[in-house]
Amino acid sequence: MSKIIDISAKLTNERPKLKLADDKIYEIDDRKNTILQLNQKMQNADLNDLNVIDEMIKVVLGKKAAKEINDMNLPIVAYQSILIAIMAAVTGEEYEAAEARFRKETAGQ
């Protein structure tokens, strides 16, 4: 008899959410095809171009959320925090761990 490894309880279609304010909560699209699309855009992008940030947000949060965030006119440091949170959500890690890795990687540049 073959062994059955049951991971059905680990599989979910529930999306992580990003909260920027009490009335600003956005669902993060962490599905495989969305992340593949994000990776493709990142490979073809000039990471020094700040428009890339808007594109990344648009891919994982949607056009409406990207517009709302853009309309907030946030400082660039806030955008770094948003991107760190998105990357933490899509990789399933805690925000603090993703932030520490980001800080370490940017300190080495």
JSON list of N, CA, C and O in Angstrom, two decimals, residues 47-67:
[
{"chain": "A", "resi": 47, "resn": "LEU", "atom": "N", "xyz": [15.37, 48.87, -12.45]},
{"chain": "A", "resi": 47, "resn": "LEU", "atom": "CA", "xyz": [15.01, 49.00, -11.05]},
{"chain": "A", "resi": 47, "resn": "LEU", "atom": "C", "xyz": [15.29, 50.39, -10.49]},
{"chain": "A", "resi": 47, "resn": "LEU", "atom": "O", "xyz": [14.87, 50.72, -9.39]},
{"chain": "A", "resi": 48, "resn": "ASN", "atom": "N", "xyz": [15.99, 51.23, -11.23]},
{"chain": "A", "resi": 48, "resn": "ASN", "atom": "CA", "xyz": [16.20, 52.61, -10.82]},
{"chain": "A", "resi": 48, "resn": "ASN", "atom": "C", "xyz": [15.04, 53.51, -11.26]},
{"chain": "A", "resi": 48, "resn": "ASN", "atom": "O", "xyz": [14.97, 54.67, -10.85]},
{"chain": "A", "resi": 49, "resn": "ASP", "atom": "N", "xyz": [14.15, 52.97, -12.08]},
{"chain": "A", "resi": 49, "resn": "ASP", "atom": "CA", "xyz": [12.99, 53.71, -12.55]},
{"chain": "A", "resi": 49, "resn": "ASP", "atom": "C", "xyz": [11.87, 53.57, -11.52]},
{"chain": "A", "resi": 49, "resn": "ASP", "atom": "O", "xyz": [11.38, 52.48, -11.26]},
{"chain": "A", "resi": 50, "resn": "LEU", "atom": "N", "xyz": [11.47, 54.69, -10.93]},
{"chain": "A", "resi": 50, "resn": "LEU", "atom": "CA", "xyz": [10.47, 54.64, -9.87]},
{"chain": "A", "resi": 50, "resn": "LEU", "atom": "C", "xyz": [9.09, 54.21, -10.38]},
{"chain": "A", "resi": 50, "resn": "LEU", "atom": "O", "xyz": [8.24, 53.79, -9.59]},
{"chain": "A", "resi": 51, "resn": "ASN", "atom": "N", "xyz": [8.87, 54.26, -11.68]},
{"chain": "A", "resi": 51, "resn": "ASN", "atom": "CA", "xyz": [7.61, 53.77, -12.24]},
{"chain": "A", "resi": 51, "resn": "ASN", "atom": "C", "xyz": [7.45, 52.27, -12.03]},
{"chain": "A", "resi": 51, "resn": "ASN", "atom": "O", "xyz": [6.34, 51.75, -12.07]},
{"chain": "A", "resi": 52, "resn": "VAL", "atom": "N", "xyz": [8.56, 51.57, -11.84]},
{"chain": "A", "resi": 52, "resn": "VAL", "atom": "CA", "xyz": [8.53, 50.13, -11.59]},
{"chain": "A", "resi": 52, "resn": "VAL", "atom": "C", "xyz": [7.74, 49.85, -10.31]},
{"chain": "A", "resi": 52, "resn": "VAL", "atom": "O", "xyz": [7.00, 48.87, -10.23]},
{"chain": "A", "resi": 53, "resn": "ILE", "atom": "N", "xyz": [7.86, 50.71, -9.33]},
{"chain": "A", "resi": 53, "resn": "ILE", "atom": "CA", "xyz": [7.13, 50.54, -8.07]},
{"chain": "A", "resi": 53, "resn": "ILE", "atom": "C", "xyz": [5.63, 50.53, -8.34]},
{"chain": "A", "resi": 53, "resn": "ILE", "atom": "O", "xyz": [4.90, 49.65, -7.87]},
{"chain": "A", "resi": 54, "resn": "ASP", "atom": "N", "xyz": [5.15, 51.49, -9.13]},
{"chain": "A", "resi": 54, "resn": "ASP", "atom": "CA", "xyz": [3.73, 51.55, -9.47]},
{"chain": "A", "resi": 54, "resn": "ASP", "atom": "C", "xyz": [3.29, 50.29, -10.21]},
{"chain": "A", "resi": 54, "resn": "ASP", "atom": "O", "xyz": [2.20, 49.76, -9.95]},
{"chain": "A", "resi": 55, "resn": "GLU", "atom": "N", "xyz": [4.12, 49.81, -11.11]},
{"chain": "A", "resi": 55, "resn": "GLU", "atom": "CA", "xyz": [3.80, 48.61, -11.87]},
{"chain": "A", "resi": 55, "resn": "GLU", "atom": "C", "xyz": [3.69, 47.40, -10.95]},
{"chain": "A", "resi": 55, "resn": "GLU", "atom": "O", "xyz": [2.77, 46.59, -11.09]},
{"chain": "A", "resi": 56, "resn": "MET", "atom": "N", "xyz": [4.64, 47.26, -10.04]},
{"chain": "A", "resi": 56, "resn": "MET", "atom": "CA", "xyz": [4.62, 46.13, -9.10]},
{"chain": "A", "resi": 56, "resn": "MET", "atom": "C", "xyz": [3.35, 46.15, -8.26]},
{"chain": "A", "resi": 56, "resn": "MET", "atom": "O", "xyz": [2.69, 45.13, -8.09]},
{"chain": "A", "resi": 57, "resn": "ILE", "atom": "N", "xyz": [3.01, 47.32, -7.75]},
{"chain": "A", "resi": 57, "resn": "ILE", "atom": "CA", "xyz": [1.81, 47.45, -6.93]},
{"chain": "A", "resi": 57, "resn": "ILE", "atom": "C", "xyz": [0.57, 47.13, -7.76]},
{"chain": "A", "resi": 57, "resn": "ILE", "atom": "O", "xyz": [-0.34, 46.43, -7.29]},
{"chain": "A", "resi": 58, "resn": "LYS", "atom": "N", "xyz": [0.54, 47.60, -8.98]},
{"chain": "A", "resi": 58, "resn": "LYS", "atom": "CA", "xyz": [-0.60, 47.36, -9.86]},
{"chain": "A", "resi": 58, "resn": "LYS", "atom": "C", "xyz": [-0.80, 45.86, -10.11]},
{"chain": "A", "resi": 58, "resn": "LYS", "atom": "O", "xyz": [-1.92, 45.37, -10.12]},
{"chain": "A", "resi": 59, "resn": "VAL", "atom": "N", "xyz": [0.30, 45.13, -10.28]},
{"chain": "A", "resi": 59, "resn": "VAL", "atom": "CA", "xyz": [0.21, 43.70, -10.58]},
{"chain": "A", "resi": 59, "resn": "VAL", "atom": "C", "xyz": [-0.38, 42.93, -9.39]},
{"chain": "A", "resi": 59, "resn": "VAL", "atom": "O", "xyz": [-1.26, 42.11, -9.56]},
{"chain": "A", "resi": 60, "resn": "VAL", "atom": "N", "xyz": [0.10, 43.20, -8.18]},
{"chain": "A", "resi": 60, "resn": "VAL", "atom": "CA", "xyz": [-0.32, 42.38, -7.04]},
{"chain": "A", "resi": 60, "resn": "VAL", "atom": "C", "xyz": [-1.51, 42.93, -6.26]},
{"chain": "A", "resi": 60, "resn": "VAL", "atom": "O", "xyz": [-2.20, 42.17, -5.58]},
{"chain": "A", "resi": 61, "resn": "LEU", "atom": "N", "xyz": [-1.76, 44.23, -6.35]},
{"chain": "A", "resi": 61, "resn": "LEU", "atom": "CA", "xyz": [-2.89, 44.81, -5.62]},
{"chain": "A", "resi": 61, "resn": "LEU", "atom": "C", "xyz": [-4.04, 45.23, -6.53]},
{"chain": "A", "resi": 61, "resn": "LEU", "atom": "O", "xyz": [-5.15, 45.44, -6.07]},
{"chain": "A", "resi": 62, "resn": "GLY", "atom": "N", "xyz": [-3.75, 45.41, -7.81]},
{"chain": "A", "resi": 62, "resn": "GLY", "atom": "CA", "xyz": [-4.78, 45.83, -8.76]},
{"chain": "A", "resi": 62, "resn": "GLY", "atom": "C", "xyz": [-4.69, 47.31, -9.08]},
{"chain": "A", "resi": 62, "resn": "GLY", "atom": "O", "xyz": [-4.06, 48.09, -8.36]},
{"chain": "A", "resi": 63, "resn": "LYS", "atom": "N", "xyz": [-5.31, 47.68, -10.19]},
{"chain": "A", "resi": 63, "resn": "LYS", "atom": "CA", "xyz": [-5.24, 49.06, -10.68]},
{"chain": "A", "resi": 63, "resn": "LYS", "atom": "C", "xyz": [-5.87, 50.05, -9.71]},
{"chain": "A", "resi": 63, "resn": "LYS", "atom": "O", "xyz": [-5.33, 51.13, -9.48]},
{"chain": "A", "resi": 64, "resn": "LYS", "atom": "N", "xyz": [-7.02, 49.70, -9.15]},
{"chain": "A", "resi": 64, "resn": "LYS", "atom": "CA", "xyz": [-7.72, 50.61, -8.24]},
{"chain": "A", "resi": 64, "resn": "LYS", "atom": "C", "xyz": [-6.86, 50.90, -7.00]},
{"chain": "A", "resi": 64, "resn": "LYS", "atom": "O", "xyz": [-6.70, 52.05, -6.60]},
{"chain": "A", "resi": 65, "resn": "ALA", "atom": "N", "xyz": [-6.31, 49.85, -6.41]},
{"chain": "A", "resi": 65, "resn": "ALA", "atom": "CA", "xyz": [-5.46, 50.03, -5.23]},
{"chain": "A", "resi": 65, "resn": "ALA", "atom": "C", "xyz": [-4.22, 50.84, -5.57]},
{"chain": "A", "resi": 65, "resn": "ALA", "atom": "O", "xyz": [-3.82, 51.72, -4.80]},
{"chain": "A", "resi": 66, "resn": "ALA", "atom": "N", "xyz": [-3.62, 50.56, -6.72]},
{"chain": "A", "resi": 66, "resn": "ALA", "atom": "CA", "xyz": [-2.42, 51.29, -7.14]},
{"chain": "A", "resi": 66, "resn": "ALA", "atom": "C", "xyz": [-2.73, 52.78, -7.28]},
{"chain": "A", "resi": 66, "resn": "ALA", "atom": "O", "xyz": [-1.94, 53.62, -6.86]},
{"chain": "A", "resi": 67, "resn": "LYS", "atom": "N", "xyz": [-3.89, 53.10, -7.84]},
{"chain": "A", "resi": 67, "resn": "LYS", "atom": "CA", "xyz": [-4.28, 54.51, -7.98]},
{"chain": "A", "resi": 67, "resn": "LYS", "atom": "C", "xyz": [-4.50, 55.15, -6.61]},
{"chain": "A", "resi": 67, "resn": "LYS", "atom": "O", "xyz": [-4.04, 56.27, -6.36]}
]
